[in-house]
């Protein structure tokens, strides 16, 4: 850490006395382009995807009121929950993979907190100007110019937040209709609530809380370092090369002066969105946005020093040992992710698009009918998960002479709908005694291989 | 560690930290609990099963469930945070 001289300290204090917030300085560079690309792609996807259509309905719609999820041509039901669980496992493992590979890539480039903060900072720069202009503006007394700049920033922020809230709700109910409802001032209470809720959260988190969320509220930020090892690529300051740091003229030969490569310009601190000094070593406040790499590289270029005083490197490399980024750990994570993804994909494309639910009538054990016949009642629910209407056949098995009553030989279930059938199963008294296990089978008429079974019980008199 | 320039400026007090963390983590917990719960139970059927004289619909049911979980989780983590924060200080010799 730098030890400022006595003359520096009061000056710095006076300069930043009223500065209660971090003013990240704008910087251009390789990682800045990458981060801008990530921000644009991710936000673009977020705002664009709900408008995509598929067969006259929204391509991605988590229709909570109807309890159905539409993903392109696929319709998922609450019963398909295992897919979601599998997807979450893949996501968690991918997070492990990328953290072990190169630290907090997620934080720096993909986390919604970062991405929306980037967007909000961009709007801030648009209206209030560069870092120094913003600091000056905040310290200046209220004037027409300040009001105009601050006001237009707030206007941009609020409009953007409202649009964000609207888009968010648009994932859960048809967005075209929602748009029309909003234009007609005819939005249902809860819809409005969630839209404003999400919009407000975006405004607060990306406009004001920013790095505080990462520092104080994010669990991942606290435990991510547990996934690091000595071969993890992390953003580091090369202390051996940089120290002793110090200001110097460009013409000075640093070797003669006994100086390291760091000119102590503090640009790396000024560009940092979390306000840390990367030269103090790895810190949990660092979200790995790599802005300091860009800043330092630009200075190294001006000084005609080699780039990479701050760079992505591993602990082993910094200590001069050999380093292997592609280590067994990466292959194990990679293999497990591939396995899970393959399992998810195959089970999704080979799934039987029928769900069968059999509920035995609990009110009566069994009924005795004239002619020595025993009868049990069931409610059979057939869900057709495909999008087209389909004809099905229902059969039952497990007890000799078991027949079904109350269901036609064939019946039609509308695409994406549930058919509830009150069904009675009957057999002769000689065949029925005690608790017997039976199996219901429903199969598609057009394709007998599309079939699904469900177990139930048939009760008869106890001898 | 915060750089010299920002030292002591953007630090949250312990109480502010506790409140924000409790609300945020219980929010996430409630979101997960709501998802799991309503993947299995349909609010409309649930209300019907209890013969409740409420007609809040599915959306109202989801919202009520979410806030219920949020309150429960926030109550739990607030109590935990409070107990940890107000625990009697250890004697210096037992540190």
Coordinates of C-alpha atoms in Angstrom, one line a residue:
Chain A
X1 CA 0.0 0.0 0.0
X2 CA 1.2 3.5 -0.7
X3 CA 2.2 5.6 2.2
X4 CA 1.4 9.1 1.3
X5 CA 3.8 11.8 2.4
X6 CA 2.6 14.4 4.9
X7 CA 2.2 17.0 2.2
X8 CA -0.1 14.8 0.2
X9 CA -2.5 13.7 2.9
X10 CA -4.3 17.0 3.8
X11 CA -4.6 17.9 0.2
X12 CA -6.2 14.6 -0.7
X13 CA -8.5 15.0 2.3
X14 CA -9.6 18.5 1.2
X15 CA -10.2 17.4 -2.3
X16 CA -12.4 14.4 -1.5
X17 CA -14.0 15.6 1.8
X18 CA -17.4 15.9 0.3
X19 CA -17.0 12.9 -2.0
X20 CA -19.3 10.3 -0.4
X21 CA -19.5 8.2 -3.5
X22 CA -17.3 6.6 -6.0
X23 CA -16.9 8.3 -9.3
X24 CA -15.5 5.6 -11.6
X25 CA -13.3 7.2 -14.3
X26 CA -14.0 6.3 -17.9
X27 CA -11.4 4.2 -19.7
X28 CA -10.9 2.7 -23.1
X29 CA -9.2 -0.6 -23.8
X30 CA -9.4 -4.3 -24.6
X31 CA -11.4 -5.3 -21.5
X32 CA -13.6 -2.2 -21.7
X33 CA -14.6 -3.3 -25.2
X34 CA -15.3 -6.8 -24.0
X35 CA -17.3 -5.5 -21.1
X36 CA -19.3 -3.2 -23.4
X37 CA -19.9 -6.1 -25.7
X38 CA -21.1 -8.3 -22.8
X39 CA -23.3 -5.5 -21.5
X40 CA -24.9 -4.8 -24.9
X41 CA -25.5 -8.5 -25.7
X42 CA -26.9 -9.4 -22.3
X43 CA -29.1 -6.3 -22.0
X44 CA -30.1 -6.6 -25.7
X45 CA -31.2 -10.2 -25.1
X46 CA -33.1 -9.2 -21.9
X47 CA -35.1 -6.5 -23.6
X48 CA -35.5 -8.2 -27.0
X49 CA -36.4 -11.9 -26.1
X50 CA -39.9 -11.3 -24.8
X51 CA -40.9 -9.8 -28.2
X52 CA -39.9 -13.0 -30.1
X53 CA -42.8 -14.9 -31.4
X54 CA -43.2 -18.6 -32.1
X55 CA -46.3 -20.0 -33.8
X56 CA -48.4 -16.9 -32.9
X57 CA -47.5 -16.9 -29.3
X58 CA -44.6 -15.6 -27.3
X59 CA -41.5 -17.7 -27.8
X60 CA -40.3 -17.4 -24.2
X61 CA -43.1 -17.0 -21.8
X62 CA -43.3 -18.2 -18.2
X63 CA -47.0 -18.1 -18.0
X64 CA -47.5 -18.2 -14.3
X65 CA -51.3 -17.5 -14.3
X66 CA -51.8 -20.5 -16.6
X67 CA -49.0 -22.5 -14.9
X68 CA -47.2 -23.3 -18.2
X69 CA -43.7 -22.4 -19.4
X70 CA -43.2 -21.9 -23.1
X71 CA -39.7 -22.2 -24.5
X72 CA -39.8 -22.0 -28.3
X73 CA -41.7 -25.1 -29.4
X74 CA -41.6 -26.7 -26.0
X75 CA -44.3 -26.4 -23.3
X76 CA -43.3 -27.2 -19.8
X77 CA -45.6 -28.0 -16.9
X78 CA -45.1 -27.8 -13.2
X79 CA -44.6 -31.6 -13.4
X80 CA -41.4 -30.9 -15.5
X81 CA -39.7 -29.3 -12.5
X82 CA -36.8 -31.8 -12.6
X83 CA -35.6 -30.0 -15.8
X84 CA -35.3 -26.8 -13.9
X85 CA -33.5 -28.5 -11.1
X86 CA -31.0 -29.9 -13.6
X87 CA -30.6 -26.6 -15.3
X88 CA -29.8 -24.9 -12.0
X89 CA -27.2 -27.6 -11.2
X90 CA -25.6 -26.9 -14.6
X91 CA -25.6 -23.2 -13.9
X92 CA -24.0 -23.7 -10.4
X93 CA -21.3 -26.0 -11.9
X94 CA -20.6 -23.5 -14.7
X95 CA -20.1 -20.9 -12.0
X96 CA -17.5 -23.1 -10.3
X97 CA -15.8 -23.8 -13.6
X98 CA -15.4 -20.2 -14.6
X99 CA -14.4 -19.1 -11.1
X100 CA -11.7 -21.8 -10.9
X101 CA -10.6 -20.8 -14.4
X102 CA -10.4 -17.0 -14.1
X103 CA -11.9 -15.8 -10.9
X104 CA -14.9 -13.5 -10.9
X105 CA -15.6 -13.5 -14.6
X106 CA -19.3 -13.7 -13.6
X107 CA -19.0 -10.5 -11.5
X108 CA -17.1 -8.5 -14.0
X109 CA -19.0 -9.3 -17.1
X110 CA -22.3 -11.2 -16.7
X111 CA -23.8 -10.4 -13.3
X112 CA -27.0 -8.3 -13.7
X113 CA -25.8 -6.0 -11.0
X114 CA -22.7 -5.2 -13.0
X115 CA -24.5 -5.1 -16.3
X116 CA -27.2 -2.7 -15.2
X117 CA -24.7 -0.6 -13.2
X118 CA -22.7 -0.2 -16.5
X119 CA -25.8 0.9 -18.2
X120 CA -26.7 3.4 -15.5
X121 CA -23.1 4.8 -15.4
X122 CA -23.3 5.2 -19.2
X123 CA -26.4 7.3 -18.8
X124 CA -24.7 9.2 -16.0
X125 CA -21.8 10.0 -18.2
X126 CA -24.1 11.1 -21.0
X127 CA -25.8 13.7 -18.8
X128 CA -23.3 14.6 -16.2
X129 CA -20.1 14.2 -18.1
X130 CA -16.7 12.7 -17.2
X131 CA -15.5 11.7 -13.8
X132 CA -14.0 15.2 -13.0
X133 CA -17.1 16.9 -14.4
X134 CA -19.4 14.8 -12.2
X135 CA -17.3 15.5 -9.1
X136 CA -17.3 19.2 -9.8
X137 CA -21.0 19.2 -10.5
X138 CA -21.8 17.5 -7.2
X139 CA -19.8 20.0 -5.3
X140 CA -21.2 23.0 -7.2
X141 CA -24.2 24.9 -5.7
X142 CA -27.6 24.3 -7.4
X143 CA -27.9 26.1 -10.6
X144 CA -29.9 25.8 -13.8
X145 CA -27.1 23.8 -15.4
X146 CA -26.9 21.4 -12.4
X147 CA -30.7 21.0 -12.3
X148 CA -30.8 20.3 -16.0
X149 CA -28.0 17.7 -15.9
X150 CA -29.2 16.0 -12.8
X151 CA -32.8 16.2 -13.9
X152 CA -32.1 14.6 -17.3
X153 CA -30.1 11.9 -15.6
X154 CA -33.0 11.1 -13.3
X155 CA -35.4 11.2 -16.3
X156 CA -33.2 8.7 -18.2
X157 CA -32.8 6.5 -15.2
X158 CA -36.5 6.4 -14.4
X159 CA -37.6 5.8 -17.9
X160 CA -35.0 3.0 -18.3
X161 CA -36.1 1.4 -15.0
X162 CA -39.8 1.5 -15.9
X163 CA -39.0 -0.1 -19.2
X164 CA -37.0 -2.7 -17.4
X165 CA -39.9 -3.5 -15.0
X166 CA -42.2 -3.7 -18.0
X167 CA -39.9 -6.1 -19.8
X168 CA -39.5 -8.2 -16.6
X169 CA -43.2 -8.6 -16.3
X170 CA -43.4 -9.4 -20.0
X171 CA -41.6 -12.7 -19.3
X172 CA -44.5 -13.8 -17.2
X173 CA -47.5 -12.6 -19.2
X174 CA -47.9 -11.9 -22.9
X175 CA -46.0 -8.7 -23.5
X176 CA -47.9 -7.4 -26.5
X177 CA -51.2 -7.5 -24.5
X178 CA -49.4 -6.0 -21.5
X179 CA -48.2 -3.1 -23.7
X180 CA -51.7 -2.5 -24.9
X181 CA -53.1 -2.7 -21.4
X182 CA -50.5 -0.1 -20.2
X183 CA -51.4 2.2 -23.1
X184 CA -55.0 1.9 -22.1
X185 CA -54.2 2.5 -18.4
X186 CA -55.8 -0.8 -17.7
X187 CA -53.2 -2.9 -15.8
X188 CA -54.1 -5.4 -13.1
X189 CA -53.0 -4.5 -9.6
X190 CA -50.4 -7.2 -9.1
X191 CA -49.0 -6.8 -12.6
X192 CA -48.4 -3.1 -11.9
X193 CA -46.9 -3.9 -8.5
X194 CA -44.3 -6.3 -9.8
X195 CA -43.4 -4.1 -12.7
X196 CA -42.8 -1.1 -10.4
X197 CA -41.1 -3.3 -7.9
X198 CA -38.6 -4.6 -10.3
X199 CA -38.1 -1.2 -11.9
X200 CA -37.5 0.4 -8.5
X201 CA -35.0 -2.4 -7.6
X202 CA -33.1 -1.7 -10.8
X203 CA -33.1 2.0 -10.1
X204 CA -31.9 1.6 -6.6
X205 CA -29.3 -1.2 -7.2
X206 CA -27.8 0.1 -10.4
X207 CA -28.2 3.9 -9.7
X208 CA -27.2 4.1 -6.1
X209 CA -26.2 1.0 -4.3
X210 CA -23.8 -0.3 -7.0
X211 CA -20.7 -1.8 -5.6
X212 CA -22.2 -1.8 -2.1
X213 CA -24.4 -4.8 -3.2
X214 CA -21.3 -6.8 -4.1
X215 CA -19.5 -5.8 -0.9
X216 CA -22.2 -6.2 1.7
X217 CA -25.0 -8.2 0.2
X218 CA -23.7 -10.8 -2.2
X219 CA -23.0 -14.3 -0.9
X220 CA -21.0 -15.3 -4.0
X221 CA -18.5 -12.4 -3.4
X222 CA -17.8 -13.9 0.0
X223 CA -17.2 -17.5 -0.9
X224 CA -15.8 -17.3 -4.4
X225 CA -12.2 -17.2 -3.2
X226 CA -12.7 -20.7 -1.8
X227 CA -12.9 -21.8 -5.4
X228 CA -9.5 -20.3 -6.3
X229 CA -6.3 -22.1 -6.3
X230 CA -2.7 -21.2 -7.3
X231 CA -3.5 -21.8 -11.0
X232 CA -6.6 -19.6 -11.1
X233 CA -6.2 -16.6 -13.4
X234 CA -6.8 -13.5 -11.3
X235 CA -6.2 -9.8 -12.0
X236 CA -3.0 -8.9 -10.2
X237 CA -0.5 -6.2 -9.9
X238 CA 3.0 -7.5 -10.6
X239 CA 4.7 -6.2 -7.4
X240 CA 8.1 -7.5 -8.3
X241 CA 8.1 -5.5 -11.5
X242 CA 6.2 -2.4 -10.2
X243 CA 8.0 -1.6 -7.0
X244 CA 9.4 0.6 -5.8
X245 CA 6.7 2.8 -7.4
X246 CA 7.1 6.5 -7.9
X247 CA 6.6 9.4 -10.2
X248 CA 9.2 10.2 -12.8
X249 CA 9.7 12.0 -16.0
X250 CA 9.3 10.0 -19.2
X251 CA 12.9 10.6 -20.1
X252 CA 14.3 9.2 -16.8
X253 CA 16.0 5.8 -16.9
X254 CA 14.1 3.9 -14.2
X255 CA 16.9 1.5 -13.7
X256 CA 19.4 4.2 -12.8
X257 CA 16.9 5.8 -10.4
X258 CA 16.2 2.4 -8.8
X259 CA 12.5 2.7 -9.7
X260 CA 10.0 0.0 -10.6
X261 CA 7.6 0.2 -13.5
X262 CA 4.7 1.7 -11.5
X263 CA 4.6 5.5 -11.9
X264 CA 2.0 5.8 -9.1
X265 CA -0.4 7.7 -11.3
X266 CA -3.4 6.2 -9.4
X267 CA -5.3 5.8 -12.6
X268 CA -6.0 2.1 -11.7
X269 CA -7.7 3.4 -8.5
X270 CA -9.7 6.1 -10.3
X271 CA -11.2 3.7 -12.9
X272 CA -12.2 1.1 -10.2
X273 CA -15.9 0.9 -9.8
X274 CA -15.5 -0.4 -6.3
X275 CA -12.8 2.1 -5.3
X276 CA -10.0 -0.2 -4.4
X277 CA -6.3 -0.2 -5.0
X278 CA -5.4 -3.3 -6.9
X279 CA -1.8 -2.8 -5.9
X280 CA -2.7 -3.9 -2.4
X281 CA -3.2 -7.4 -3.6
X282 CA -6.3 -9.7 -4.1
X283 CA -9.3 -8.2 -2.3
X284 CA -12.8 -9.4 -2.0
X285 CA -14.1 -6.0 -3.1
X286 CA -12.6 -6.6 -6.5
X287 CA -15.3 -7.6 -9.0
X288 CA -12.7 -8.4 -11.7
X289 CA -14.0 -5.9 -14.3
X290 CA -10.4 -5.5 -15.5
X291 CA -10.8 -1.7 -15.9
X292 CA -7.5 -1.3 -14.0
X293 CA -5.7 -3.5 -16.6
X294 CA -6.9 -1.2 -19.4
X295 CA -5.9 1.9 -17.4
X296 CA -2.5 0.6 -16.6
X297 CA -1.8 -0.7 -20.1
X298 CA -2.6 2.8 -21.5
X299 CA 0.0 4.3 -19.1
X300 CA 2.6 1.6 -19.9
X301 CA 2.1 2.5 -23.6
X302 CA 2.7 6.2 -23.0
X303 CA 5.7 5.4 -20.9
X304 CA 7.0 2.9 -23.5
X305 CA 7.1 0.2 -20.9
X306 CA 5.9 -3.3 -21.7
X307 CA 2.2 -3.8 -21.0
X308 CA 0.9 -6.1 -18.2
X309 CA 2.0 -4.5 -15.0
X310 CA -1.5 -5.3 -14.0
X311 CA -2.7 -8.4 -15.8
X312 CA -4.6 -11.7 -15.6
X313 CA -2.1 -14.1 -14.2
X314 CA -1.9 -16.9 -11.6
X315 CA -0.4 -16.9 -8.2
X316 CA 2.1 -19.6 -9.3
X317 CA 3.2 -17.4 -12.2
X318 CA 3.6 -14.4 -10.0
X319 CA 5.8 -16.4 -7.7
X320 CA 7.9 -17.6 -10.6
X321 CA 6.6 -21.2 -10.5
X322 CA 5.3 -23.1 -13.5
X323 CA 1.5 -22.8 -13.9
X324 CA -1.1 -25.0 -15.6
X325 CA -4.4 -23.3 -16.3
X326 CA -5.7 -26.5 -17.9
X327 CA -5.5 -28.6 -14.8
X328 CA -7.5 -31.8 -13.8
X329 CA -10.0 -29.6 -11.9
X330 CA -11.0 -27.9 -15.1
X331 CA -11.5 -31.2 -16.9
X332 CA -13.6 -32.7 -14.1
X333 CA -15.9 -29.7 -13.9
X334 CA -16.1 -29.7 -17.7
X335 CA -16.9 -33.4 -17.9
X336 CA -19.7 -33.1 -15.2
X337 CA -21.2 -30.1 -16.9
X338 CA -21.1 -31.9 -20.3
X339 CA -22.7 -34.9 -18.8
X340 CA -25.5 -33.0 -17.1
X341 CA -26.2 -30.9 -20.2
X342 CA -26.4 -34.0 -22.4
X343 CA -28.8 -35.6 -19.9
X344 CA -30.9 -32.5 -19.9
X345 CA -30.9 -32.3 -23.7
X346 CA -31.7 -35.9 -24.4
X347 CA -34.4 -36.2 -21.7
X348 CA -36.0 -33.1 -23.1
X349 CA -36.1 -34.2 -26.7
X350 CA -37.1 -37.8 -25.9
X351 CA -39.7 -37.0 -23.3
X352 CA -43.2 -38.5 -23.7
X353 CA -45.5 -35.5 -24.1
X354 CA -48.2 -36.9 -21.8
X355 CA -48.7 -36.7 -18.1
X356 CA -50.9 -39.2 -16.4
X357 CA -52.3 -38.7 -12.9
X358 CA -54.5 -41.3 -11.2
X359 CA -56.3 -40.5 -8.0
X360 CA -58.3 -43.3 -6.3
X361 CA -61.6 -42.2 -4.9
X362 CA -60.9 -42.1 -1.2
X363 CA -64.5 -42.0 0.0
X364 CA -65.3 -45.7 -0.6
X365 CA -63.0 -48.7 -0.4
X366 CA -65.0 -50.6 -3.1
X367 CA -68.5 -51.2 -4.2
X368 CA -70.3 -54.5 -4.7
X369 CA -72.5 -54.5 -7.8
X370 CA -75.2 -57.0 -8.7
X371 CA -73.8 -60.2 -10.3
X372 CA -70.8 -60.5 -8.0
X373 CA -68.9 -57.6 -9.5
X374 CA -66.4 -55.4 -7.5
X375 CA -66.0 -51.8 -8.5
X376 CA -63.4 -49.1 -7.6
X377 CA -63.6 -45.5 -8.7
X378 CA -60.7 -43.2 -9.9
X379 CA -60.2 -39.8 -11.3
X380 CA -57.8 -40.0 -14.2
X381 CA -56.1 -36.8 -15.4
X382 CA -54.5 -36.9 -18.8
X383 CA -52.4 -33.9 -19.8
X384 CA -51.5 -33.5 -23.4
X385 CA -48.2 -31.6 -23.4
X386 CA -47.9 -31.3 -27.1
X387 CA -49.3 -28.2 -28.8
X388 CA -51.7 -30.2 -31.1
X389 CA -54.9 -32.1 -30.2
X390 CA -54.4 -35.8 -29.9
X391 CA -56.4 -39.0 -29.5
X392 CA -55.6 -41.3 -26.7
X393 CA -56.5 -44.8 -25.4
X394 CA -56.7 -45.7 -21.7
X395 CA -56.2 -49.2 -20.4
X396 CA -55.7 -50.9 -17.1
X397 CA -53.8 -54.0 -16.1
X398 CA -52.8 -56.0 -13.1
X399 CA -56.0 -57.9 -12.0
X400 CA -57.5 -60.7 -14.1
X401 CA -60.7 -59.6 -15.9
X402 CA -60.3 -56.0 -15.1
X403 CA -62.4 -53.7 -17.3
X404 CA -62.9 -49.9 -17.4
X405 CA -66.2 -48.1 -17.5
X406 CA -66.9 -44.5 -18.0
X407 CA -64.3 -43.9 -20.7
X408 CA -64.7 -44.2 -24.5
X409 CA -62.5 -46.4 -26.5
X410 CA -60.7 -43.3 -27.8
X411 CA -60.8 -39.8 -26.4
X412 CA -59.4 -36.5 -27.5
X413 CA -57.3 -34.1 -25.4
X414 CA -56.9 -30.6 -26.6
X415 CA -53.2 -29.5 -27.2
X416 CA -51.7 -28.2 -23.9
X417 CA -54.8 -29.0 -21.9
X418 CA -55.9 -31.4 -19.1
X419 CA -58.7 -33.9 -19.4
X420 CA -60.2 -35.2 -16.2
X421 CA -62.0 -38.6 -16.5
X422 CA -64.1 -40.2 -13.8
X423 CA -63.4 -43.8 -14.4
X424 CA -64.6 -47.0 -12.8
X425 CA -62.7 -50.3 -12.9
X426 CA -64.6 -53.6 -12.4
X427 CA -63.8 -57.2 -12.1
X428 CA -65.5 -60.4 -10.8
X429 CA -65.6 -61.0 -7.0
X430 CA -63.4 -64.2 -7.5
X431 CA -60.6 -62.1 -8.8
X432 CA -60.6 -59.4 -6.2
X433 CA -59.4 -59.7 -2.7
X434 CA -57.4 -57.4 -0.4
X435 CA -55.2 -54.7 -1.8
X436 CA -54.0 -55.3 -5.4
X437 CA -51.6 -53.3 -7.5
X438 CA -52.8 -52.2 -10.9
X439 CA -51.3 -50.1 -13.7
X440 CA -53.1 -47.5 -15.9
X441 CA -51.6 -46.9 -19.3
X442 CA -52.5 -44.1 -21.6
X443 CA -51.2 -44.3 -25.2
X444 CA -51.5 -42.1 -28.3
X445 CA -53.7 -43.6 -31.0
X446 CA -51.5 -42.4 -33.8
X447 CA -48.3 -43.7 -32.2
X448 CA -48.4 -46.6 -29.8
X449 CA -44.9 -45.9 -28.6
X450 CA -46.0 -42.6 -27.1
X451 CA -47.4 -44.2 -23.9
X452 CA -47.1 -43.6 -20.2
X453 CA -48.1 -45.7 -17.2
X454 CA -49.1 -44.9 -13.6
X455 CA -49.5 -47.2 -10.7
X456 CA -52.6 -47.4 -8.5
X457 CA -54.4 -49.8 -6.2
X458 CA -57.6 -51.9 -6.6
X459 CA -59.3 -52.8 -3.4
X460 CA -61.5 -55.9 -2.9
X461 CA -63.1 -57.6 0.1
X462 CA -60.8 -59.2 2.6
X463 CA -61.4 -63.0 2.9
Chain B
X1 CA -9.2 -2.8 1.3
X2 CA -10.5 0.5 0.0
X3 CA -8.0 2.8 -1.6
X4 CA -6.7 5.8 0.3
X5 CA -9.0 8.0 -1.8
X6 CA -12.2 6.5 -0.5
X7 CA -11.2 5.3 2.9
X8 CA -14.0 5.7 5.4
X9 CA -16.4 7.2 2.9
X10 CA -18.5 4.4 1.6
X11 CA -18.5 2.1 4.6
X12 CA -21.9 1.0 5.8
X13 CA -22.6 0.9 9.5
X14 CA -23.1 -2.5 11.0
X15 CA -26.8 -2.0 11.4
X16 CA -27.3 -0.9 7.9
X17 CA -25.3 -3.9 6.7
X18 CA -27.4 -6.2 8.9
X19 CA -30.7 -4.8 7.6
X20 CA -29.7 -4.9 4.0
X21 CA -28.3 -8.4 4.2
X22 CA -31.3 -9.7 6.1
X23 CA -33.8 -8.3 3.6
X24 CA -31.8 -9.3 0.6
X25 CA -31.0 -12.9 1.6
X26 CA -34.5 -13.5 2.8
X27 CA -35.8 -12.1 -0.5
X28 CA -33.7 -14.7 -2.4
X29 CA -34.8 -17.5 0.0
X30 CA -38.4 -16.5 -0.5
X31 CA -38.0 -16.5 -4.2
X32 CA -36.6 -20.0 -4.2
X33 CA -39.2 -21.2 -1.7
X34 CA -42.0 -19.7 -3.7
X35 CA -40.8 -21.4 -6.9
X36 CA -40.5 -24.8 -5.2
X37 CA -43.8 -24.5 -3.4
X38 CA -45.9 -23.4 -6.3
X39 CA -44.3 -25.9 -8.6
X40 CA -46.0 -28.5 -6.5
X41 CA -49.2 -26.7 -5.4
X42 CA -51.6 -24.6 -7.4
X43 CA -52.8 -21.6 -5.3
X44 CA -56.3 -21.9 -6.8
X45 CA -56.6 -25.6 -5.8
X46 CA -55.0 -24.8 -2.4
X47 CA -57.6 -22.1 -1.6
X48 CA -60.4 -24.4 -2.8
X49 CA -59.1 -27.2 -0.5
X50 CA -59.4 -24.9 2.5
X51 CA -62.8 -23.7 1.5
X52 CA -61.4 -20.2 1.8
X53 CA -63.8 -17.5 0.9
X54 CA -61.1 -15.7 -1.0
X55 CA -61.1 -15.0 -4.6
X56 CA -57.6 -13.7 -5.2
X57 CA -56.8 -15.8 -8.2
X58 CA -53.5 -17.4 -9.1
X59 CA -51.5 -14.1 -9.2
X60 CA -52.8 -13.0 -5.8
X61 CA -52.0 -16.5 -4.5
X62 CA -48.4 -16.3 -5.8
X63 CA -47.9 -12.8 -4.4
X64 CA -49.3 -13.8 -1.0
X65 CA -47.1 -16.9 -0.9
X66 CA -44.0 -14.9 -1.8
X67 CA -44.6 -12.3 0.9
X68 CA -45.5 -15.0 3.4
X69 CA -42.1 -16.7 2.7
X70 CA -40.3 -13.4 2.7
X71 CA -41.7 -12.4 6.1
X72 CA -40.9 -15.8 7.6
X73 CA -37.4 -15.9 6.2
X74 CA -36.7 -12.2 7.2
X75 CA -38.0 -12.9 10.7
X76 CA -35.7 -15.9 11.0
X77 CA -32.6 -14.2 9.7
X78 CA -33.3 -10.9 11.5
X79 CA -33.5 -12.8 14.8
X80 CA -30.2 -14.6 14.0
X81 CA -28.5 -11.4 13.0
X82 CA -29.7 -9.7 16.1
X83 CA -28.6 -12.5 18.4
X84 CA -25.1 -12.5 16.8
X85 CA -24.7 -8.8 16.8
X86 CA -25.8 -8.4 20.4
X87 CA -24.1 -11.4 21.9
X88 CA -22.1 -10.7 25.1
X89 CA -18.6 -9.7 24.3
X90 CA -16.0 -12.3 25.2
X91 CA -13.5 -11.5 27.9
X92 CA -10.2 -10.3 26.5
X93 CA -8.4 -13.3 28.1
X94 CA -10.7 -15.8 26.4
X95 CA -10.2 -14.4 23.0

